[in-house]
Amino acid sequence: MGELSQIQRLLRILQILSSGRKVTTTELLRRFEGGVSLRTLQRDLLSLSEAGIPLISEKTMANENAWSLMSQFRSFIPLPLETNEYLAAHILKANLKVFQKTPFEKEIQSLINKIDQIVPEEVFLETETGKADDLFENYSAGNFDYSPHGETINKLISAILHGNICEVTYQNPYASEEKTYPIEPVRLVYYSGGLYVIVYFRKYEKFRLLAIQRIKKLIITDENYPQDHIFDPELFWKNKFGLFSADQVEVTLEFSKEIRHHIEGRTWHDSQEMKVKKDGTLVLSMKVGLSPELVSWIMGWHEYVTVKSPDELIDTIKSAHYKSLEKYK
């Protein structure tokens, strides 16, 4: 722990004492991890008392002072964290790997450091061996490296919070030239290792997704967009199986019993319905668009899945398999 100023030490002492427990100066010293001397802590406690903070000092069996706060004063200090709340913060940190090597990573670590400052004594003792950081791991392959896009991410966050119209220069993967146009950012989305932004195109009155890594330039204007369009997440994702949108149709898939355990118990789409047949096969029904992502997902289950309907999807899967076979002839 770095060297703290007196005001930082005083605030942390108050936060520790706000748990309602009696804390000795030795315990306080341990909480500061050797970053301050025992004599300095004793002077800080005296300063708090002289400033009118209602500290109570009692002698322990070991003839050491144990400090506490009057119960009436504790209500003016933010409630201390419970163990699970503290661990939840570390789980949240593990789930934000998409922001690694960006300026936002420092903000996340800063938040964790501030949370560490207000952890109650019993939580501190329970987690001081480093188990909080080792509790949860988010493992995924194919994560995009957003280290070159930190400034863009920060600008988008600011624009979303303040409702600013932006001018974006974007490289569509299916177009040869970049295009520049106005957007109204409304939400960041993390999906399958990638970071996207949902924007409103006023010209077309449509919400669309832009991939962060394809944004070549972003300018935040001083103009705020009117709040005359409401983003409805349920409606936005309704026809999607992944990121791509298409007209909604009834899709029925049959999975063999060998991989049933990989399918059931998971939410693949909000419209899904599952039933198990007598032979152990599982039937999954969904109302989704026939997007490239749906086709890719189905083909990923190889011979263990059969498309029952619609005919258009059956033909698409057949064609994809034939094309794959042709490459190995």
Steps between C-alpha positions, in 0.01 A plus 500: 500500500630845410550774754171658606435857604357568845152570363507167313607320817231671709227410251612141484509472879141628512394253232658211691339607828161541329459119508404537867780275625762597754835526324839517669784715372688180413209388281492842336872475434450170320222651287744766378742223395806662652449826314481698822659477846316412820585840646349675194177301537482591868537868407229462233259353754574787736440750218161344426402521865615863527297581187182395679464151353335293778765230537477254788823353638504194725781288639522139385617203708843556344495859632468638147261774391199378299325771302140526383250761380185602682207328327321830426801625298537182293179580310678793331767273350437279193403143590794258495521223243397143567732218393289400198473864389878532511546176307239613247721799420791267417273279288389813315865588439566154352203543266632825356801356319378666181633828644852367562779727375257791463476809725182350644702216653665754733157628605388147583811440710452838669146396595626173649768691694238735645281206596803345673521814714155449655502125553401411859756326720334157487477510120860618476620208714292251303634611161851630577672187361416612147207263453278785381707541182520123453130433556377537142649472154330605177655287227408559138680469168504752218489816711580810299792720609352843572820665620514724186136602550503632857434860396206394284349300787534793740340737248208265446443465874496879534265541202258240637496657847446854371290424192739655247471462126824362354657502158647160422728381222431128460646219291231249409662158443296456182585840351829617350481860624450661838188708556434792736156568645324620819402251771324512836670243731269337754669188639821293501466127437748219570446188292720198436832675560403822321380844605226678309297818533129526430431827320193673367502613138257790490499506121364144484326498842678174584724364775812328370817336633849627424816304582736711711811381314354621168455856623785690337414842642248631751419864571265599783298806402360758740148419382277275709260270322128532585360229726222415256598139442502237776739209473315177580757221556237225487375620163854557368616144573168329426580375148872449556698186570821686571551843348343475156133574445265320260129434463373282781402140417429184698815287519491140625818305571546146627813416702618144562505369854883490497520879521167575668680606816675776303170650386248474782522729798632789288326804357567518127217742424214654697243325280644151543300192593655161576358152529662159534371210288469143621818399319700766691535751218427864577285727285579872514254749350570873462356798316810664353640648182694276260827681552855385411566460873210255537629295206854499644372394843295213356790373288722507807301206643593289195313169465337536841233746381227475237308799369129412490370836377478733316585367154702813421734428791528132404607600149751752638662239728513244217665752269756597764594135560531431126730800457716381789527151350605644165806656663632157600462331162 
